[in-house]
Amino acid sequence: MSTATPTPPASARQAEHDILPLFINRWSPRAYTGEEIPDAVLFAAFEAARWAPSGSNAQPWRFVYAKRGVGNWPVFLDLLLPGNRAWAEKASALILIISKKTGIRQRDGLPGPLPSRSFDSGAAWQNFALQAFVSGWATRAIGGYDREKARPALRIPDEYDLENFVAIGKRAEKEVLPEELRAKEFQTPRLPLKEFLFEGGF
Ligand SMILES: Cc1cc2nc3c(=O)[nH]c(=O)nc-3n(C[C@H](O)[C@H](O)[C@H](O)COP(=O)(O)O)c2cc1C
């Protein structure tokens, strides 16, 4: 079983401009080995998330996590929708990212809503994912989970929004996946730049 960082097929992933290779080489597999993740790897990824930018530097993200087979792991896994649970049970850790709804506003020092909390948490997750990739590990975000059950199950207070789960693990070959997921295990393409750039107005 190879766990080497994959090289994307030229057809699926080609940059139109010169960028750091990690942006196109990072991808989100579903096939994982289930091996234990060293704290050095997991905490380096958390550390990278820590340095994400945020509105008013409020840092509204919180990462609630469980390592595979440890403590609350079965509760985390059970919150995923069955299609996600089928592959994520071989991840090495699951993380629920939540975001604080209110904080101290920079402009007046008063408490107020943090309207960019999801945007900021997205930046933190991307830092996490890129650091994990550089460490030789893979991640996949998971929006498909039971949001009603997640809050009480993980004791999330009302002053936090539920964002997304993230799985982190060591990539395995697609043969470890249930058959119906094997065909989906490929590196996705992207829209061309011209489809999302609008100079001067939409
Ligand atoms: C917010 C978010 C939610 C996602 N939810 C799921 C999910 O529930 N199940 C899943 O298998 N993949 C999920 N994904 C993975 C995306 O399908 C994947 O990131 C996308 O196809 C781009 O592929 P790449 O990450 O390999 O570049 C999610 C990704 C994001 C960012």
Coordinates of N, CA and C and ligand atoms in Angstrom, one line a residue:
M1 N 0.8 -1.2 0.0 CA 0.0 0.0 0.0 C 0.9 1.3 0.0
S2 N 0.7 2.1 -1.0 CA 1.5 3.3 -1.1 C 0.9 4.5 -0.4
T3 N 1.6 5.2 0.4 CA 1.1 6.4 1.0 C 1.8 7.6 0.5
A4 N 2.4 7.5 -0.6 CA 3.2 8.6 -1.2 C 2.2 9.7 -1.6
T5 N 2.7 10.9 -1.6 CA 1.9 12.1 -2.1 C 1.7 11.9 -3.6
P6 N 0.4 11.9 -4.0 CA 0.1 11.6 -5.4 C 0.5 12.8 -6.3
T7 N 0.8 12.5 -7.5 CA 0.9 13.5 -8.5 C -0.3 13.6 -9.3
P8 N -1.0 14.8 -9.4 CA -2.3 14.8 -10.1 C -2.1 14.6 -11.6
P9 N -3.1 14.0 -12.2 CA -3.0 13.8 -13.6 C -3.0 15.2 -14.3
A10 N -2.2 15.3 -15.3 CA -2.0 16.7 -15.9 C -3.3 17.2 -16.4
S11 N -4.2 16.4 -16.9 CA -5.5 16.8 -17.5 C -6.4 17.5 -16.4
A12 N -6.4 16.9 -15.2 CA -7.3 17.4 -14.1 C -6.8 18.6 -13.4
R13 N -5.6 18.8 -13.3 CA -5.1 19.8 -12.4 C -3.9 20.5 -13.1
Q14 N -4.2 21.6 -13.8 CA -3.1 22.4 -14.3 C -3.3 23.9 -14.0
A15 N -2.3 24.5 -13.5 CA -2.4 25.9 -13.1 C -2.3 26.7 -14.4
E16 N -3.0 27.8 -14.4 CA -2.9 28.8 -15.6 C -1.8 29.7 -15.3
H17 N -1.4 29.9 -14.1 CA -0.3 30.8 -13.7 C 0.7 30.1 -12.8
D18 N 1.8 30.7 -12.6 CA 2.9 30.0 -11.8 C 2.6 30.2 -10.3
I19 N 2.3 29.1 -9.6 CA 1.9 29.1 -8.2 C 2.7 28.0 -7.5
L20 N 2.8 28.1 -6.1 CA 3.4 27.0 -5.4 C 2.7 25.7 -5.7
P21 N 3.5 24.6 -5.9 CA 2.8 23.4 -6.3 C 1.8 22.8 -5.2
L22 N 2.0 23.2 -4.0 CA 1.1 22.6 -3.0 C -0.3 23.0 -3.2
F23 N -0.6 24.1 -3.8 CA -2.0 24.4 -4.0 C -2.7 23.5 -4.9
I24 N -2.0 23.0 -5.9 CA -2.7 22.0 -6.8 C -2.5 20.5 -6.4
N25 N -1.4 20.3 -5.7 CA -1.1 18.9 -5.2 C -1.9 18.5 -4.0
R26 N -2.4 19.5 -3.2 CA -3.3 19.1 -2.1 C -4.6 18.7 -2.7
W27 N -5.1 17.6 -2.2 CA -6.4 17.2 -2.6 C -7.0 16.4 -1.4
S28 N -8.3 16.0 -1.5 CA -9.1 15.4 -0.4 C -9.4 14.0 -0.7
P29 N -8.6 13.1 -0.4 CA -9.0 11.7 -0.6 C -10.0 11.2 0.5
R30 N -10.6 10.1 0.2 CA -11.5 9.4 1.1 C -10.8 8.1 1.7
A31 N -9.8 7.7 1.0 CA -9.2 6.4 1.5 C -8.0 6.7 2.4
Y32 N -8.1 6.2 3.6 CA -7.1 6.4 4.7 C -6.7 5.0 5.3
T33 N -5.5 5.1 5.9 CA -5.0 3.8 6.5 C -5.5 3.5 7.9
G34 N -6.0 4.6 8.6 CA -6.5 4.4 9.9 C -5.3 4.4 11.0
E35 N -4.1 4.7 10.5 CA -3.0 4.7 11.5 C -3.1 5.8 12.4
E36 N -2.4 5.7 13.5 CA -2.4 6.7 14.6 C -1.7 8.0 14.1
I37 N -2.2 9.1 14.3 CA -1.6 10.4 13.9 C -0.7 10.9 15.0
P38 N 0.6 11.1 14.7 CA 1.5 11.7 15.8 C 1.0 13.1 16.2
D39 N 1.1 13.4 17.5 CA 0.8 14.7 17.9 C 1.6 15.8 17.2
A40 N 2.8 15.5 16.9 CA 3.6 16.5 16.2 C 3.0 16.9 14.9
V41 N 2.4 16.0 14.2 CA 1.7 16.3 12.9 C 0.4 17.0 13.1
L42 N -0.4 16.5 14.1 CA -1.7 17.1 14.3 C -1.6 18.5 14.9
F43 N -0.7 18.7 15.8 CA -0.5 20.0 16.4 C 0.2 21.0 15.5
A44 N 1.0 20.5 14.6 CA 1.6 21.4 13.6 C 0.4 22.0 12.7
A45 N -0.5 21.1 12.4 CA -1.7 21.6 11.5 C -2.6 22.6 12.4
F46 N -2.8 22.3 13.6 CA -3.5 23.2 14.5 C -2.8 24.5 14.6
E47 N -1.5 24.4 14.7 CA -0.6 25.7 14.8 C -0.8 26.5 13.5
A48 N -0.8 25.9 12.4 CA -0.9 26.6 11.1 C -2.3 27.3 11.1
A49 N -3.3 26.6 11.6 CA -4.7 27.2 11.6 C -4.7 28.4 12.5
R50 N -3.9 28.4 13.6 CA -3.8 29.5 14.5 C -3.4 30.8 13.9
W51 N -2.6 30.7 12.8 CA -2.1 31.9 12.2 C -2.9 32.4 11.0
A52 N -4.1 31.9 10.9 CA -5.0 32.4 9.8 C -5.4 33.9 10.1
P53 N -5.6 34.6 9.1 CA -6.1 36.0 9.4 C -7.6 35.9 9.7
S54 N -8.1 37.0 10.5 CA -9.5 37.0 10.8 C -9.9 38.5 11.0
G55 N -11.2 38.7 10.8 CA -11.8 40.1 11.0 C -11.5 40.5 12.4
S56 N -10.9 41.7 12.6 CA -10.6 42.3 13.9 C -9.6 41.4 14.7
N57 N -9.0 40.5 14.0 CA -8.1 39.4 14.6 C -8.9 38.7 15.7
A58 N -10.2 38.5 15.5 CA -11.0 37.9 16.6 C -10.8 36.4 16.7
Q59 N -10.2 35.8 15.7 CA -9.9 34.3 15.8 C -11.1 33.5 16.3
P60 N -12.2 33.6 15.6 CA -13.4 33.0 16.1 C -13.5 31.5 16.0
W61 N -12.5 30.8 15.3 CA -12.6 29.4 15.1 C -12.2 28.6 16.4
R62 N -12.9 27.5 16.6 CA -12.6 26.5 17.7 C -12.6 25.2 17.0
F63 N -11.6 24.3 17.4 CA -11.5 23.0 16.8 C -11.8 22.0 17.9
V64 N -12.8 21.2 17.8 CA -13.2 20.2 18.8 C -12.9 18.9 18.1
Y65 N -12.0 18.1 18.7 CA -11.5 16.9 18.0 C -11.4 15.7 18.8
A66 N -11.3 14.6 18.1 CA -11.1 13.3 18.7 C -10.2 12.5 17.8
K67 N -9.3 11.7 18.4 CA -8.4 10.9 17.6 C -9.0 9.5 17.5
R68 N -8.7 8.8 16.4 CA -9.3 7.5 16.1 C -9.2 6.6 17.3
G69 N -10.3 6.0 17.7 CA -10.3 5.0 18.8 C -10.0 5.5 20.2
V70 N -10.0 6.9 20.3 CA -9.7 7.4 21.6 C -10.9 8.2 22.2
G71 N -11.2 8.0 23.4 CA -12.3 8.8 24.1 C -13.6 8.9 23.3
N72 N -13.9 10.1 22.9 CA -15.2 10.4 22.3 C -15.3 10.0 20.8
W73 N -14.3 9.3 20.2 CA -14.2 9.0 18.8 C -15.5 8.4 18.3
P74 N -16.1 7.4 19.0 CA -17.4 6.8 18.4 C -18.5 7.9 18.3
V75 N -18.5 8.9 19.2 CA -19.5 9.9 19.2 C -19.3 10.8 17.9
F76 N -18.1 11.2 17.7 CA -17.7 12.0 16.5 C -18.1 11.2 15.2
L77 N -17.8 10.0 15.1 CA -18.0 9.2 13.9 C -19.5 9.1 13.7
D78 N -20.2 8.9 14.8 CA -21.7 8.6 14.7 C -22.4 9.9 14.2
L79 N -21.8 11.0 14.3 CA -22.5 12.3 13.9 C -22.4 12.4 12.4
L80 N -21.6 11.7 11.7 CA -21.4 11.8 10.2 C -22.6 11.1 9.6
L81 N -23.0 11.6 8.4 CA -24.0 10.9 7.6 C -23.4 9.6 7.1
P82 N -24.2 8.6 6.9 CA -23.7 7.2 6.6 C -22.7 7.2 5.5
G83 N -22.9 8.0 4.4 CA -22.0 8.0 3.3 C -20.6 8.5 3.6
N84 N -20.6 9.4 4.6 CA -19.3 9.9 5.1 C -18.6 9.0 6.1
R85 N -19.5 8.4 6.9 CA -19.0 7.5 8.0 C -18.3 6.3 7.3
A86 N -18.8 5.9 6.2 CA -18.2 4.7 5.5 C -16.7 4.9 5.2
W87 N -16.3 6.1 4.9 CA -14.8 6.3 4.6 C -14.1 6.9 5.8
A88 N -14.8 7.8 6.6 CA -14.1 8.5 7.6 C -13.8 7.7 8.8
E89 N -14.3 6.5 8.9 CA -14.0 5.6 10.0 C -12.5 5.2 10.0
K90 N -11.9 5.4 8.8 CA -10.4 5.1 8.7 C -9.6 6.3 8.8
A91 N -10.2 7.5 9.0 CA -9.4 8.7 9.3 C -8.7 8.5 10.6
S92 N -7.7 9.3 10.8 CA -6.9 9.3 12.1 C -7.4 10.2 13.2
A93 N -8.1 11.2 12.7 CA -8.8 12.2 13.7 C -9.9 12.8 13.0
L94 N -10.9 13.2 13.7 CA -12.0 14.0 13.2 C -12.1 15.3 14.1
I95 N -12.4 16.4 13.3 CA -12.4 17.7 14.0 C -13.7 18.4 13.6
L96 N -14.4 18.9 14.6 CA -15.5 19.8 14.3 C -15.1 21.2 14.5
I97 N -15.2 22.0 13.4 CA -14.8 23.4 13.5 C -16.1 24.2 13.8
I98 N -16.0 25.0 14.8 CA -17.1 25.8 15.2 C -16.6 27.3 15.2
S99 N -17.5 28.2 15.2 CA -17.1 29.6 15.2 C -17.9 30.5 16.2
K100 N -17.2 31.3 16.9 CA -17.8 32.2 17.9 C -18.6 33.3 17.2
K101 N -19.9 33.4 17.7 CA -20.8 34.4 17.0 C -20.5 35.8 17.4
T102 N -20.0 36.1 18.6 CA -19.7 37.4 19.0 C -18.3 37.6 19.6
G103 N -17.9 38.8 19.6 CA -16.5 39.1 20.2 C -16.4 40.6 20.4
I104 N -15.2 41.0 20.7 CA -14.9 42.4 20.9 C -14.6 43.1 19.6
R105 N -15.3 44.1 19.2 CA -15.1 44.8 17.9 C -13.9 45.7 18.0
Q106 N -13.1 45.7 16.9 CA -11.9 46.5 16.9 C -12.2 48.0 16.9
R107 N -13.3 48.3 16.2 CA -13.6 49.8 16.0 C -14.0 50.5 17.3
D108 N -14.6 49.8 18.2 CA -15.1 50.5 19.4 C -14.8 49.8 20.7
G109 N -14.2 48.6 20.6 CA -13.8 47.8 21.8 C -15.0 47.3 22.5
L110 N -16.2 47.3 21.9 CA -17.4 46.8 22.5 C -17.7 45.4 21.9
P111 N -18.5 44.6 22.7 CA -18.9 43.3 22.2 C -19.9 43.5 21.1
G112 N -19.8 42.6 20.1 CA -20.7 42.7 18.9 C -20.6 41.4 18.1
P113 N -21.4 41.3 17.1 CA -21.4 40.1 16.3 C -20.1 40.0 15.5
L114 N -19.7 38.8 15.2 CA -18.5 38.6 14.3 C -18.9 38.1 13.0
P115 N -19.3 39.0 12.1 CA -19.9 38.6 10.8 C -19.0 37.8 9.9
S116 N -17.7 37.9 10.1 CA -16.8 37.1 9.2 C -16.4 35.8 9.8
R117 N -17.1 35.3 10.8 CA -16.7 34.1 11.5 C -16.5 32.9 10.7
S118 N -17.5 32.7 9.7 CA -17.3 31.5 8.8 C -16.2 31.7 7.8
F119 N -16.1 32.9 7.3 CA -15.0 33.2 6.4 C -13.6 33.0 7.1
D120 N -13.5 33.5 8.3 CA -12.3 33.3 9.1 C -12.0 31.8 9.4
S121 N -13.0 31.1 9.7 CA -12.9 29.7 10.0 C -12.5 28.9 8.8
G122 N -12.9 29.4 7.6 CA -12.5 28.7 6.4 C -11.0 29.0 6.1
A123 N -10.5 30.2 6.5 CA -9.1 30.4 6.3 C -8.3 29.5 7.2
A124 N -8.8 29.3 8.5 CA -8.1 28.5 9.4 C -8.1 27.0 9.0
W125 N -9.2 26.6 8.4 CA -9.2 25.2 7.9 C -8.3 25.0 6.8
Q126 N -8.2 26.0 5.9 CA -7.3 25.8 4.7 C -5.8 25.8 5.2
N127 N -5.5 26.7 6.2 CA -4.1 26.6 6.7 C -3.9 25.2 7.3
F128 N -4.9 24.7 8.0 CA -4.7 23.3 8.6 C -4.5 22.3 7.5
A129 N -5.3 22.4 6.4 CA -5.2 21.4 5.4 C -3.8 21.5 4.6
L130 N -3.4 22.7 4.4 CA -2.1 22.8 3.7 C -0.9 22.4 4.5
Q131 N -1.0 22.7 5.8 CA 0.1 22.2 6.7 C 0.1 20.7 6.8
A132 N -1.1 20.1 6.9 CA -1.2 18.6 7.0 C -0.6 18.0 5.7
F133 N -0.9 18.6 4.6 CA -0.4 18.1 3.3 C 1.1 18.2 3.2
V134 N 1.7 19.3 3.7 CA 3.1 19.5 3.7 C 3.8 18.4 4.6
S135 N 3.1 18.0 5.7 CA 3.6 17.0 6.6 C 3.4 15.6 6.1
G136 N 2.8 15.5 4.9 CA 2.6 14.2 4.3 C 1.3 13.5 4.7
W137 N 0.3 14.3 5.2 CA -1.0 13.8 5.6 C -2.1 14.4 4.8
A138 N -3.2 13.8 4.8 CA -4.3 14.3 3.9 C -5.5 14.7 4.8
T139 N -6.4 15.6 4.2 CA -7.6 16.0 4.9 C -8.8 16.0 3.9
R140 N -9.9 15.9 4.5 CA -11.2 16.1 3.7 C -12.2 16.7 4.6
A141 N -12.8 17.9 4.1 CA -13.8 18.5 4.9 C -15.1 17.7 4.7
I142 N -16.0 17.8 5.7 CA -17.2 17.1 5.8 C -18.4 18.0 6.2
G143 N -19.2 18.3 5.2 CA -20.4 19.1 5.6 C -21.6 18.2 5.9
G144 N -21.5 16.9 5.5 CA -22.6 16.0 5.7 C -22.5 15.3 7.0
Y145 N -23.1 16.0 8.0 CA -23.2 15.4 9.4 C -24.5 15.9 10.0
D146 N -24.9 15.3 11.1 CA -26.2 15.7 11.7 C -26.0 16.9 12.7
R147 N -26.4 18.0 12.2 CA -26.1 19.3 12.9 C -27.0 19.3 14.2
E148 N -28.2 18.8 14.2 CA -29.0 18.8 15.4 C -28.4 18.0 16.5
K149 N -27.9 16.8 16.1 CA -27.3 16.0 17.2 C -25.9 16.5 17.6
A150 N -25.2 17.1 16.7 CA -23.8 17.5 17.0 C -23.7 18.4 18.2
R151 N -24.6 19.4 18.3 CA -24.5 20.4 19.3 C -24.6 19.8 20.7
P152 N -25.7 19.0 21.0 CA -25.7 18.4 22.4 C -24.6 17.3 22.5
A153 N -24.4 16.5 21.5 CA -23.4 15.4 21.6 C -22.0 15.9 22.0
L154 N -21.6 17.0 21.5 CA -20.3 17.5 21.7 C -20.3 18.8 22.7
R155 N -21.5 19.0 23.3 CA -21.6 20.1 24.3 C -21.2 21.5 23.7
I156 N -21.7 21.8 22.5 CA -21.3 23.1 21.9 C -22.3 24.1 22.4
P157 N -21.8 25.2 23.0 CA -22.7 26.2 23.5 C -23.4 27.0 22.4
D158 N -24.5 27.6 22.7 CA -25.3 28.3 21.6 C -24.5 29.5 21.0
E159 N -23.6 30.0 21.8 CA -22.8 31.2 21.2 C -21.8 30.8 20.1
Y160 N -21.9 29.6 19.7 CA -21.0 29.1 18.6 C -21.8 28.6 17.5
D161 N -21.5 28.9 16.2 CA -22.0 28.3 15.0 C -21.3 27.0 14.7
L162 N -22.0 26.0 14.2 CA -21.4 24.8 13.7 C -20.9 25.1 12.3
E163 N -19.7 24.8 12.1 CA -19.2 25.0 10.7 C -19.1 23.6 10.0
N164 N -17.9 23.0 9.9 CA -17.8 21.7 9.3 C -16.9 20.8 10.0
F165 N -17.1 19.5 9.8 CA -16.1 18.5 10.2 C -15.0 18.5 9.2
V166 N -13.8 18.0 9.7 CA -12.7 17.8 8.9 C -12.1 16.4 9.3
A167 N -11.8 15.6 8.4 CA -11.1 14.3 8.6 C -9.6 14.5 8.2
I168 N -8.7 14.0 9.1 CA -7.3 14.0 8.7 C -6.8 12.5 8.8
G169 N -6.0 12.1 7.9 CA -5.4 10.8 7.9 C -4.3 10.6 6.9
K170 N -3.7 9.4 6.9 CA -2.7 9.1 6.0 C -3.3 8.4 4.8
R171 N -3.1 8.9 3.6 CA -3.7 8.4 2.4 C -3.4 7.0 2.2
A172 N -4.5 6.2 1.8 CA -4.3 4.8 1.3 C -4.8 4.7 -0.1
E173 N -4.5 3.6 -0.7 CA -5.0 3.3 -2.1 C -6.5 3.2 -2.1
K174 N -7.1 3.5 -3.2 CA -8.6 3.5 -3.2 C -9.2 2.1 -3.0
E175 N -8.4 1.0 -3.1 CA -8.9 -0.3 -2.9 C -9.4 -0.5 -1.5
V176 N -9.0 0.3 -0.5 CA -9.5 0.1 0.8 C -10.9 0.6 1.0
L177 N -11.4 1.3 0.0 CA -12.7 1.9 0.1 C -13.8 0.9 -0.2
P178 N -15.1 1.2 0.3 CA -16.2 0.4 -0.2 C -16.3 0.7 -1.7
E179 N -16.8 -0.3 -2.4 CA -16.8 -0.3 -3.9 C -17.4 1.0 -4.4
E180 N -18.5 1.4 -3.9 CA -19.3 2.6 -4.4 C -18.5 3.9 -4.3
L181 N -17.5 3.9 -3.4 CA -16.7 5.1 -3.3 C -15.4 5.1 -4.1
R182 N -15.0 4.0 -4.6 CA -13.8 3.9 -5.4 C -13.8 4.8 -6.6
A183 N -14.9 4.8 -7.3 CA -15.0 5.5 -8.5 C -14.9 7.0 -8.3
K184 N -15.2 7.5 -7.1 CA -15.1 8.9 -6.8 C -13.8 9.4 -6.3
E185 N -12.8 8.4 -6.1 CA -11.5 8.8 -5.6 C -10.6 9.3 -6.6
F186 N -10.7 10.5 -7.0 CA -9.8 11.1 -8.0 C -9.7 12.6 -7.6
Q187 N -8.7 13.2 -8.3 CA -8.4 14.6 -8.0 C -9.3 15.5 -8.9
T188 N -10.0 16.4 -8.3 CA -11.0 17.2 -9.0 C -10.4 18.3 -9.8
P189 N -11.0 18.7 -10.9 CA -10.5 19.9 -11.6 C -11.0 21.2 -11.0
R190 N -10.7 22.3 -11.6 CA -11.3 23.6 -11.2 C -11.8 24.3 -12.4
L191 N -12.7 25.3 -12.1 CA -13.1 26.2 -13.1 C -12.0 27.0 -13.6
P192 N -12.0 27.4 -14.9 CA -11.0 28.3 -15.4 C -11.1 29.7 -14.7
L193 N -10.0 30.4 -14.6 CA -10.0 31.7 -13.9 C -11.0 32.6 -14.5
K194 N -11.2 32.6 -15.8 CA -12.1 33.5 -16.5 C -13.5 33.4 -16.0
E195 N -13.9 32.2 -15.4 CA -15.2 32.0 -15.0 C -15.6 32.6 -13.6
F196 N -14.5 33.0 -12.9 CA -14.8 33.6 -11.6 C -14.2 35.0 -11.4
L197 N -13.6 35.6 -12.4 CA -13.0 36.9 -12.3 C -13.8 37.9 -13.0
F198 N -14.1 39.0 -12.4 CA -14.9 40.1 -12.9 C -14.3 41.4 -12.7
E199 N -13.5 41.9 -13.6 CA -12.8 43.1 -13.4 C -13.8 44.3 -13.4
G200 N -13.8 45.1 -12.4 CA -14.6 46.4 -12.4 C -16.1 46.2 -12.1
G201 N -16.6 45.0 -11.8 CA -18.0 44.8 -11.5 C -18.4 43.5 -12.1
F202 N -19.5 42.9 -11.6 CA -19.9 41.6 -12.0 C -20.5 41.7 -13.4
Ligands
LIG1 C1 -17.3 22.9 3.2 C2 -17.0 21.6 2.6 C3 -17.9 20.5 2.8 C4 -17.6 19.2 2.3 N1 -18.4 18.2 2.6 C5 -18.1 16.9 2.1 C6 -18.8 15.8 2.5 O1 -19.8 15.9 3.3 N2 -18.4 14.6 2.1 C7 -17.4 14.5 1.2 O2 -17.0 13.3 0.9 N3 -16.6 15.5 0.8 C8 -16.9 16.7 1.3 N4 -16.2 17.8 0.9 C9 -15.0 17.6 0.0 C10 -15.2 18.4 -1.4 O3 -16.1 17.6 -2.2 C11 -13.8 18.5 -2.0 O4 -13.0 19.4 -1.2 C12 -14.0 19.2 -3.4 O5 -14.6 18.2 -4.3 C13 -12.7 19.6 -4.0 O6 -11.7 18.6 -4.1 P1 -10.3 18.6 -3.4 O7 -10.5 19.0 -2.0 O8 -9.8 17.2 -3.6 O9 -9.5 19.6 -4.2 C14 -16.4 19.1 1.4 C15 -15.6 20.2 1.2 C16 -15.8 21.4 1.8 C17 -14.8 22.5 1.6

